[in-house]
Coordinates of C-alpha atoms in Angstrom, one line a residue:
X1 CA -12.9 -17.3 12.4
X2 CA -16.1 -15.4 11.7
X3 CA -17.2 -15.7 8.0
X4 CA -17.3 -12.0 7.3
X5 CA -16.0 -12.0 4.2
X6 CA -17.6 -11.7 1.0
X7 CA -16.0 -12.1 -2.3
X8 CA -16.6 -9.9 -5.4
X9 CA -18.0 -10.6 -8.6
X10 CA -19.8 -8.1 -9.4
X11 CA -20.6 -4.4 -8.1
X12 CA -19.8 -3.9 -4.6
X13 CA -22.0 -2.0 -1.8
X14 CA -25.2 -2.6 -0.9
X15 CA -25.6 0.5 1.5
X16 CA -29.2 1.5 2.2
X17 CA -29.1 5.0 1.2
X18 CA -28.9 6.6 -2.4
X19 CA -26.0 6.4 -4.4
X20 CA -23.3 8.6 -4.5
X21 CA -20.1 8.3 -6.2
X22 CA -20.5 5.3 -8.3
X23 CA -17.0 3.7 -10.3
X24 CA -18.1 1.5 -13.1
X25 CA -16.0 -1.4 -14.6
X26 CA -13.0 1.1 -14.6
X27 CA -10.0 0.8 -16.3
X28 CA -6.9 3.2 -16.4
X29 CA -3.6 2.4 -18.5
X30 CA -0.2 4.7 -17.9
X31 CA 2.5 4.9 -20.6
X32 CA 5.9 3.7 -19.3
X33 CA 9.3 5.6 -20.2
X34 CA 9.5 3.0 -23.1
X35 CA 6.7 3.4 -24.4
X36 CA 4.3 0.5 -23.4
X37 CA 1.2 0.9 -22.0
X38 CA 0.3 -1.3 -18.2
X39 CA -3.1 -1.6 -17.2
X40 CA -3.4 0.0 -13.3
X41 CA -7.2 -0.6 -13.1
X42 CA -8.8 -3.4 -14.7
X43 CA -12.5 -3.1 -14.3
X44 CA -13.0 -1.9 -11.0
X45 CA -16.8 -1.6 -9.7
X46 CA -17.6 0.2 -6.8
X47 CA -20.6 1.9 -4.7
X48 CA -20.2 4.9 -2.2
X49 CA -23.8 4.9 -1.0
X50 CA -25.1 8.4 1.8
X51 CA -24.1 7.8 5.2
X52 CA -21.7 5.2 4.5
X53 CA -17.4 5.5 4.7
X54 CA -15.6 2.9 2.7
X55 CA -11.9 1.8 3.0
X56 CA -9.8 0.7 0.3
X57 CA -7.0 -1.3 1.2
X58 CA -4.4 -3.7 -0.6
X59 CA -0.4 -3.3 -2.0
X60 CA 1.6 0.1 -2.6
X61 CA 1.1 0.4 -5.9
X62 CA -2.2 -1.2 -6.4
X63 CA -3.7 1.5 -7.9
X64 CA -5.8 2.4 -4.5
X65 CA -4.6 6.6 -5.2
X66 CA -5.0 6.3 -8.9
X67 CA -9.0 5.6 -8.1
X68 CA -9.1 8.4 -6.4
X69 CA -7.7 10.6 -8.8
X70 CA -10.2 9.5 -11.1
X71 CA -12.5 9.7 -9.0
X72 CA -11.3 13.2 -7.9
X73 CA -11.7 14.1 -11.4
X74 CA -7.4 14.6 -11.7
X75 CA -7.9 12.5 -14.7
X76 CA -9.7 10.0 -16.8
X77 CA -10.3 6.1 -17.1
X78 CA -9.4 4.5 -20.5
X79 CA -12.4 2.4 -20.1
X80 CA -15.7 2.6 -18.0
X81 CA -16.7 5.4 -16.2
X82 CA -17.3 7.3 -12.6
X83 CA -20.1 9.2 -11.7
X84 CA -21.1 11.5 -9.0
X85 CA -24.8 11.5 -8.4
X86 CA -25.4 9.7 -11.6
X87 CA -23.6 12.7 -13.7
X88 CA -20.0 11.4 -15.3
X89 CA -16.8 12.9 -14.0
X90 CA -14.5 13.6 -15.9
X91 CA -12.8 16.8 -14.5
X92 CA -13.4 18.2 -11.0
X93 CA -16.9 18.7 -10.2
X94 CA -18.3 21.0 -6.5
X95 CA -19.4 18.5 -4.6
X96 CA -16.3 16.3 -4.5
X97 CA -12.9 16.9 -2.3
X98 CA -9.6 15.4 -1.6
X99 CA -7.3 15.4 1.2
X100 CA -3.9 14.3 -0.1
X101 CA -1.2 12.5 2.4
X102 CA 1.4 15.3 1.1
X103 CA -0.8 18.4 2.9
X104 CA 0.0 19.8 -0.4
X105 CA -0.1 23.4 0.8
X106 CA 1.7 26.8 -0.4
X107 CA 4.0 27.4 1.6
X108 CA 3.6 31.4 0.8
X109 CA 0.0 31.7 1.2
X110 CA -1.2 31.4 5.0
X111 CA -3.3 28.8 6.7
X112 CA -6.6 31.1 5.9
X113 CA -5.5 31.6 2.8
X114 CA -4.4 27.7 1.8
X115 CA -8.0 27.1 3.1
X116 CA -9.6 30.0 0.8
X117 CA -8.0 28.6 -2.3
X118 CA -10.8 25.8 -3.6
X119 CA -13.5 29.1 -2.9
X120 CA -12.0 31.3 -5.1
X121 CA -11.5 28.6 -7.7
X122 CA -15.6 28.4 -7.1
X123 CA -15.9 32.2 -7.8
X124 CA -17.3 32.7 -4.4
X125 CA -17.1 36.6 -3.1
X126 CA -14.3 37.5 -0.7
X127 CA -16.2 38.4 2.4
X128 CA -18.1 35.0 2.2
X129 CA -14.8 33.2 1.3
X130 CA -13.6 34.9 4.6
X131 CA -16.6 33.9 6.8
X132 CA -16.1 30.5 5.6
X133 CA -12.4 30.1 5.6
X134 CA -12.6 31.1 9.4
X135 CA -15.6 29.0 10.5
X136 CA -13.8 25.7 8.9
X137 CA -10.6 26.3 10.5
X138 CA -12.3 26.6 13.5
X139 CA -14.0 23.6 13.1
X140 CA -11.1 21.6 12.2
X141 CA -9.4 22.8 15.8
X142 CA -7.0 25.6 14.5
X143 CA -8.4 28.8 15.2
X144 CA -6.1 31.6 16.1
X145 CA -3.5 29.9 13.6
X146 CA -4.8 31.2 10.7
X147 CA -2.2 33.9 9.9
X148 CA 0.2 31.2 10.1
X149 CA 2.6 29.9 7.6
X150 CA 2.9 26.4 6.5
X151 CA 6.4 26.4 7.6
X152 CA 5.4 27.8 11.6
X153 CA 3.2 25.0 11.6
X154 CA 3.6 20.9 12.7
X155 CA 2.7 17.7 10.6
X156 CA -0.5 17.5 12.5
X157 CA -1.4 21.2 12.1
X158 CA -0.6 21.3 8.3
X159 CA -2.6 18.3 7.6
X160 CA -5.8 19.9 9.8
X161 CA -5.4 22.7 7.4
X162 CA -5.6 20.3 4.1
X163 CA -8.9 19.0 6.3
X164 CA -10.1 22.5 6.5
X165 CA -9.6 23.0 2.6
X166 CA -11.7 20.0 1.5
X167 CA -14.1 21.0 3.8
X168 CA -15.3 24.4 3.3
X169 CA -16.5 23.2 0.1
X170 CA -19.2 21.7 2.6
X171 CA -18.4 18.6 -0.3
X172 CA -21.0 15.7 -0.6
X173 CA -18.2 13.4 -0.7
X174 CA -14.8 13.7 0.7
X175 CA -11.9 11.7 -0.6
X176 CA -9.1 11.0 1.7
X177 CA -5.5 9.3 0.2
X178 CA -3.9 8.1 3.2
X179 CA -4.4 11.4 5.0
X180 CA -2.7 10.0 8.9
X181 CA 0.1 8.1 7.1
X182 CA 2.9 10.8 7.4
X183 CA 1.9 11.6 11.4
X184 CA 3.1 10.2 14.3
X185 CA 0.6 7.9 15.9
X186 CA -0.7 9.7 18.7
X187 CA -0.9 13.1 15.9
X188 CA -3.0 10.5 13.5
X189 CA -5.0 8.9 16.2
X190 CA -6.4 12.9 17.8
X191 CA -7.3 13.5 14.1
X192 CA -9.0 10.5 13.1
X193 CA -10.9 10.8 16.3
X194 CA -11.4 14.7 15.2
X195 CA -12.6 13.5 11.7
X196 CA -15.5 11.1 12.8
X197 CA -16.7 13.1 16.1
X198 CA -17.8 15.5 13.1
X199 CA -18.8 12.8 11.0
X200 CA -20.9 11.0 13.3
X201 CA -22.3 14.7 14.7
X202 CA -22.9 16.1 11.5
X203 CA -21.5 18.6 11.9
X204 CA -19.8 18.8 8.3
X205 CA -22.6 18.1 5.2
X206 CA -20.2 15.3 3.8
X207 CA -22.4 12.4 3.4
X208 CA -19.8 9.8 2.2
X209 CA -16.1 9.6 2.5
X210 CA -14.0 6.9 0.3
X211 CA -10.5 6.2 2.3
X212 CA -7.4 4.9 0.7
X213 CA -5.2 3.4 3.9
X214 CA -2.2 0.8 4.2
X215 CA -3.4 0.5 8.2
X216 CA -5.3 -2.5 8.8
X217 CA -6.4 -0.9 12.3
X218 CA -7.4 2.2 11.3
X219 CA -9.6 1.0 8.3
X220 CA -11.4 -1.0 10.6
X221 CA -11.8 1.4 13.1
X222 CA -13.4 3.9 10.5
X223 CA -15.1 1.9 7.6
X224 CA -18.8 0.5 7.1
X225 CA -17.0 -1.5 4.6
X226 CA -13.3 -2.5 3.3
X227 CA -12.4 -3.1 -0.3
X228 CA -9.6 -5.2 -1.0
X229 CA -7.5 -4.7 -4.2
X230 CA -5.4 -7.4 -5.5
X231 CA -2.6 -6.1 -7.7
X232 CA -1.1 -6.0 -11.6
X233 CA -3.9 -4.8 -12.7
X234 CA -5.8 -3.6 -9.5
X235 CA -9.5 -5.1 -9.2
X236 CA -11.5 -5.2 -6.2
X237 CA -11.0 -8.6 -4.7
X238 CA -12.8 -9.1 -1.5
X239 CA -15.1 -6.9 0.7
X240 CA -15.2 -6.9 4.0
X241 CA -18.2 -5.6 6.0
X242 CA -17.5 -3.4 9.3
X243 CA -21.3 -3.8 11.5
X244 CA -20.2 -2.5 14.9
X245 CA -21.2 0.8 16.2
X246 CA -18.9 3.6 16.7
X247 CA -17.1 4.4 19.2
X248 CA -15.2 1.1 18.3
X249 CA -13.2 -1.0 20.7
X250 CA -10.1 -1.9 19.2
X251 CA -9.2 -4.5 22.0
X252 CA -13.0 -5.9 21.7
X253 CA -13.5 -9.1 20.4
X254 CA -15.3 -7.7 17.4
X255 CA -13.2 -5.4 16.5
X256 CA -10.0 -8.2 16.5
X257 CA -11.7 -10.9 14.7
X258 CA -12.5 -8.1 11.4
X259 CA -9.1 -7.1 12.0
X260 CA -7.7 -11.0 11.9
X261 CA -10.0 -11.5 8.4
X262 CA -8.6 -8.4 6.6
X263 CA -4.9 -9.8 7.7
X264 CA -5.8 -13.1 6.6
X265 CA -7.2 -11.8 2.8
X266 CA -4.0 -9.5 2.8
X267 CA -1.4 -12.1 3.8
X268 CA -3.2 -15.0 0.8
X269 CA -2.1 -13.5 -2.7
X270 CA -5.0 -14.1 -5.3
X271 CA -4.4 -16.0 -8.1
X272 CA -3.8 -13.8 -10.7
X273 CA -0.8 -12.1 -8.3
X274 CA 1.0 -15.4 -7.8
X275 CA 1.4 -16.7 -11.5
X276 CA 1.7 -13.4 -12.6
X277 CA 2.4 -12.5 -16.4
X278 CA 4.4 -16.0 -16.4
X279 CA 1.1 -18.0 -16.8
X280 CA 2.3 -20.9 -14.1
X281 CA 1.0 -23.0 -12.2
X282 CA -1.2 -21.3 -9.5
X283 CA 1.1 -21.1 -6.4
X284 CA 3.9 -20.8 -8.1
X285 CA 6.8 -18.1 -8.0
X286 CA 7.8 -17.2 -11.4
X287 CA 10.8 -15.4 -12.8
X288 CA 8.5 -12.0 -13.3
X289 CA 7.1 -12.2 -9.7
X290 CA 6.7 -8.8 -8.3
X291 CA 9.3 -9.1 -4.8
X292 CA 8.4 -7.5 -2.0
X293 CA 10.6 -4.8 -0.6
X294 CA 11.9 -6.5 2.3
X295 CA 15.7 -6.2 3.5
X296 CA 17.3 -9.5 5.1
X297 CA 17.9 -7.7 8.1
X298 CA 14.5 -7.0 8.7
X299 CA 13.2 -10.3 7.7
X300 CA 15.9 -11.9 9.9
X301 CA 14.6 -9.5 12.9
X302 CA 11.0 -10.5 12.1
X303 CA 12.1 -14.4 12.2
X304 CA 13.9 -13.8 15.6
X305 CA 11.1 -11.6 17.2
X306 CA 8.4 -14.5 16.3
X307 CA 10.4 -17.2 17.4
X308 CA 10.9 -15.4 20.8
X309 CA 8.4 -15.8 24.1
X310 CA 5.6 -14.7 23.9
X311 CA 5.4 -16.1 20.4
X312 CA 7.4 -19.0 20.3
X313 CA 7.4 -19.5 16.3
X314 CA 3.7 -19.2 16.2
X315 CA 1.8 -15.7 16.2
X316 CA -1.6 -14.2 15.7
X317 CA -0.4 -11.8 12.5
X318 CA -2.1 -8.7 14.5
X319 CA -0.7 -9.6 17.5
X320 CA 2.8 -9.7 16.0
X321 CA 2.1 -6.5 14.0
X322 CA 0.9 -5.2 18.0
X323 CA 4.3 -6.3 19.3
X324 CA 6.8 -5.0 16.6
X325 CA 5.6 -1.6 16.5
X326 CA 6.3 -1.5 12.8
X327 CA 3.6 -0.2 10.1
X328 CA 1.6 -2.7 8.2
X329 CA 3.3 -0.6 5.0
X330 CA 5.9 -2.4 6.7
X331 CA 4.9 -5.8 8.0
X332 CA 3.2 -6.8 4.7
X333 CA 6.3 -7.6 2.5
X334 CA 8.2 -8.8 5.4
X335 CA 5.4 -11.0 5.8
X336 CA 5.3 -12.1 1.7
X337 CA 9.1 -12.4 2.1
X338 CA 9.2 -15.1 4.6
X339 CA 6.6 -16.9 2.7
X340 CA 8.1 -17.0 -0.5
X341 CA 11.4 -18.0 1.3
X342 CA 10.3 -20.7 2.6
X343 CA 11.1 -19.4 6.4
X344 CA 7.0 -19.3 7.2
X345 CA 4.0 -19.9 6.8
X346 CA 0.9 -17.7 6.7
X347 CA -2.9 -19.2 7.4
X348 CA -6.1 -18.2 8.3
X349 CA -4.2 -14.8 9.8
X350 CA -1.4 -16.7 11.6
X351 CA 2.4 -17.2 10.7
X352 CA 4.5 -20.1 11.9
X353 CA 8.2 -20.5 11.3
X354 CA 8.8 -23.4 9.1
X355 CA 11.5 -25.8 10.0
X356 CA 13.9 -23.7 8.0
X357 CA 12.9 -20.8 10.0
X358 CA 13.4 -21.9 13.4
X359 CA 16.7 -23.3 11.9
X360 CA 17.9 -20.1 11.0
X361 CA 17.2 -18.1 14.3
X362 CA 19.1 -20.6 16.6
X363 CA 22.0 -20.5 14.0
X364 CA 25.4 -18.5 14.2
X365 CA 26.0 -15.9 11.0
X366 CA 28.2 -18.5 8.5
X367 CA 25.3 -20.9 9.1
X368 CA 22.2 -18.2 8.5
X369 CA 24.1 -17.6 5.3
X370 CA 24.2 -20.3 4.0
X371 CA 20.2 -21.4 5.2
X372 CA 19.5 -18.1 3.7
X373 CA 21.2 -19.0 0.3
X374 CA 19.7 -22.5 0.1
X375 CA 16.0 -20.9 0.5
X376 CA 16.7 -18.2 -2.2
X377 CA 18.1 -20.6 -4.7
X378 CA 15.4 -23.0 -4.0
X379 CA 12.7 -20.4 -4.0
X380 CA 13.1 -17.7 -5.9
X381 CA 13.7 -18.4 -9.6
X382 CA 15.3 -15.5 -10.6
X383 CA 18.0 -15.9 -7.9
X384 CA 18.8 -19.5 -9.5
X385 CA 18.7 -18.2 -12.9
X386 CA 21.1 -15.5 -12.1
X387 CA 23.2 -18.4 -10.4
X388 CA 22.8 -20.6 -13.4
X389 CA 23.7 -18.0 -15.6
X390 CA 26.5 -16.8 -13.5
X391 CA 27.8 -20.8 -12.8
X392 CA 28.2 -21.0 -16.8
X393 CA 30.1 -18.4 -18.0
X394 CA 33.4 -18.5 -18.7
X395 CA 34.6 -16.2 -16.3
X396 CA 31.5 -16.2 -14.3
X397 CA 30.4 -12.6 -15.0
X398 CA 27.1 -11.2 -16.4
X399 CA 25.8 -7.6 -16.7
X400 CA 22.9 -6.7 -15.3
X401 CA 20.9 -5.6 -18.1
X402 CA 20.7 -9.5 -19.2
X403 CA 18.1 -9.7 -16.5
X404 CA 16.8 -6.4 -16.3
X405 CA 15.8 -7.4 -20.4
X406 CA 14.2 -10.7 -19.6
X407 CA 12.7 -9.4 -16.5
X408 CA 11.0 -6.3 -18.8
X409 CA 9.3 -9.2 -20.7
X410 CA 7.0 -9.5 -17.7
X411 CA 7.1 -6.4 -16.2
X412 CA 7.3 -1.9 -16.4
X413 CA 10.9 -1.1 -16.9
X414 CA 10.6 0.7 -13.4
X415 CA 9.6 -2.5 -11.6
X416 CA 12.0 -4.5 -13.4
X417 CA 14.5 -2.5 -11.7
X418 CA 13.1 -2.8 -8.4
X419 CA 12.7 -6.4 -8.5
X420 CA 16.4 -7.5 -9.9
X421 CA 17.9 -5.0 -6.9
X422 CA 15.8 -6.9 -4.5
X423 CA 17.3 -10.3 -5.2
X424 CA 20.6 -8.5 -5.8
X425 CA 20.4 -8.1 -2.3
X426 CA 19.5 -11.2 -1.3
X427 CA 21.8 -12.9 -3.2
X428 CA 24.8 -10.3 -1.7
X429 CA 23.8 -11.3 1.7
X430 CA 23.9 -14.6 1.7
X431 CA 26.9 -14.5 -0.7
X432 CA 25.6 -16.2 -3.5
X433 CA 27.1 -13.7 -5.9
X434 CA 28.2 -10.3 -6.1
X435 CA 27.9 -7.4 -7.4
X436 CA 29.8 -4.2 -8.3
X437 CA 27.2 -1.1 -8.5
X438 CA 29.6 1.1 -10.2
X439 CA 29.8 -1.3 -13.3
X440 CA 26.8 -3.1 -12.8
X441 CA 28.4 -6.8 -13.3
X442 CA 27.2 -9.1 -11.1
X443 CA 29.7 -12.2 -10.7
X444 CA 30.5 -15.4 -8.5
X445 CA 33.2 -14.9 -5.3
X446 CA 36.9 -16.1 -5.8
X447 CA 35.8 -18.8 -4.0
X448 CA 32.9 -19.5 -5.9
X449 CA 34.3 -19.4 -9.1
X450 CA 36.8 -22.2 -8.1
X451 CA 34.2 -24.4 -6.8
X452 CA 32.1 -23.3 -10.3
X453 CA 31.5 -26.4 -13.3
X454 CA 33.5 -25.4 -16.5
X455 CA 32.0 -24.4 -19.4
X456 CA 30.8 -27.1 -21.8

């Protein structure tokens, strides 16, 4: 599998033309609720170069959007800097706009007037504002709409009108945060194909274009280069070169084997993201790791879809993401979740039930259960501490908050929570405990608690 892949140390982009948005060792911090500060961006080092569109691509919540906020000039880093044609941003500057997945319109102004908005902020005269306004909505493919409302208006439509915003600016470099991810796919695919037909005809004076996306495909399909974050803090982890000429072929061999290496890097957790704040051993699962959102029916329809023909427990990870239909917003902690469960494994881009896995697909519901407990308490650490805990007590009843307290030791209160109702409902499913949302106890069955050792 190709060798196209070359990890960062240092700066990123070696694009032939001049520079023009450069990010510099950037860091950004948020304050939580509780007052604690986490580190989003930990020294993040990027080039946009002219004539060049880069993709960056890696975890919800790796900070991907907050780069572009910053780079947007939304807000500032805590450390480092950005700058746009070697002048620091630190508020919004002509020359730079953004294209939010939200559309983010008023709903009481009209489409011409949504689109007139970043003029008038500029202090350009009406008539010209007009003129403008008209000829970009035009451009974008929504002439005779421009009278229209927000509301009279599709997905499609109202994002073609955040297009035509950012780009009657005539901006240098446009910044685009997953702007296809709330359309359907043939909606996304006619605009993406709109986007780069004016791109690659220049007929818009945008001469770089930074893309925040969670679709494998499409960043391929677009990008000179991907950027790979890793997560908790984000840094720029790999970079993937794109060299084939547009229009691409996404059933070409080309295009699938850059597809395969991006699948590959974002399957294989760095270092950093698999000890996590707990310092282990590298590979290891630790009580603060961050779980992935994945629901045991969806992991248990992933397991039966791979071990079905064509498949047959062992698939190509694009193939199987080709096959299921399902986002790779989707597919990503589905895929983490088998891994860290023990019910596959993930290599050089493919995934191969493990003997637990093809186990649990050929067994009857008692018997998944119990599989699915065995893995979990094997696994996962803070399944068996909960157990532990839970096995120990007198009456075999805890609150939540024990673990929500020792799992804020490693991570943002918010996460915390995420995390501890992730295993909750692993550990429901597969019946290893239970729990009662109103009071927040979590506790062993009647059955359980018979079968429990007595306290010492």
């Amino acid at each position: 599998r190709g060798g196209m892949v070359r990890t960062v140390l240092g700066r990123t982009g070696a694009g032939s033309g001049a520079v023009l948005l450069r990010a510099s060792e950037v860091r950004k911090t948020f304050r939580t609720p509780d007052g604690a500060e986490r580190l989003v961006l930990d020294r993040v080092s990027l080039d946009l170069h002219e004539g060049e569109i880069i993709a960056l691509l890696g975890k919800s919540g790796a900070g991907k959007s907050t780069l572009l906020r910053l780079a947007a000039g939304l807000a500032s880093p805590n450390g480092g800097e950005i700058r746009y044609r070697d002048r620091v941003v630190n508020a919004p500057v002509q020359g730079i706009s953004m294209v939010f997945q939200s559309f983010a319109l008023f709903p009481w102004l009209t489409v011409q007037g949504n689109v007139e908005l970043g003029l008038e902020a500029m202090g350009v005269p009406r008539r010209e504002r007009e003129a403008r306004a008209m000829a970009a909505i035009d451009q974008i493919g929504l002439g005779g709409f421009e009278s229209a409302y927000p509301k009279e208006l599709s997905g499609g439509m109202r994002q073609q009108v955040g297009f035509a915003r950012a780009l009657v600016t005539n901006p240098d470099v446009l910044l685009l945060d997953e702007p296809f991810s709330a359309l359907d796919v043939m909606t996304a695919e006619n605009l993406r194909h709109d986007l780069l037909e004016l791109w690659r005809s220049r007929s818009i004076p945008t001469k770089g274009i930074l893309l925040v996306s969670h679709n494998i495909a499409e960043a391929v399909g677009m990008a000179d280069r991907i950027l790979i974050f890793s997560s908790d803090p984000a840094t720029v982890r790999a970079e993937i070169p794109v060299p084939l000429d547009h229009p691409r072929d996404p059933d070409g061999a080309a295009f699938r084997q850059i597809v395969d290496e991006v699948y590959t890097l974002m399957t294989t957790a760095s270092h950093r993201e698999q000890v996590g704040a707990a310092g282990a051993a590298a590979g290891a699962i630790t009580l603060g790791y961050r779980l992935p959102d994945a629901t045991p029916a969806r992991l248990e329809g992933l397991m039966e879809a791979l071990a079905e023909p064509p498949f047959n427990g062992h698939a190509d990870l694009p193939k199987l993401a080709d096959a299921t239909e399902l986002s790779d917003d989707v597919l990503f902690p589905l895929f983490e979740g088998l891994r860290i469960l023990g019910f596959a494994g993930i290599a050089r881009g493919d995934i191969t039930l493990t003997t637990a896995g093809r186990a649990y697909v050929v067994a009857d519901t008692p018997t998944r259960k119990e599989i699915f407990a065995g893995q979990l308490l094997h696994h996962i650490p803070l399944a068996a501490r909960i157990r532990r805990v839970l096995d120990e007590r007198p009456h075999h009843r805890a609150p939540e908050d024990r673990f929500l307290q020792e799992l804020e030791d490693y991570l943002t209160d918010e996460e915390a929570d995420r995390v501890l109702q992730v295993v909750i409902n692993w550990g429901r499913f597969a019946e290893v405990f239970e729990y009662d949302y109103n009071s927040g106890i979590l506790a062993l069955s009647e059955d359980e608690e018979d079968a429990a050792p007595a306290e010492e």
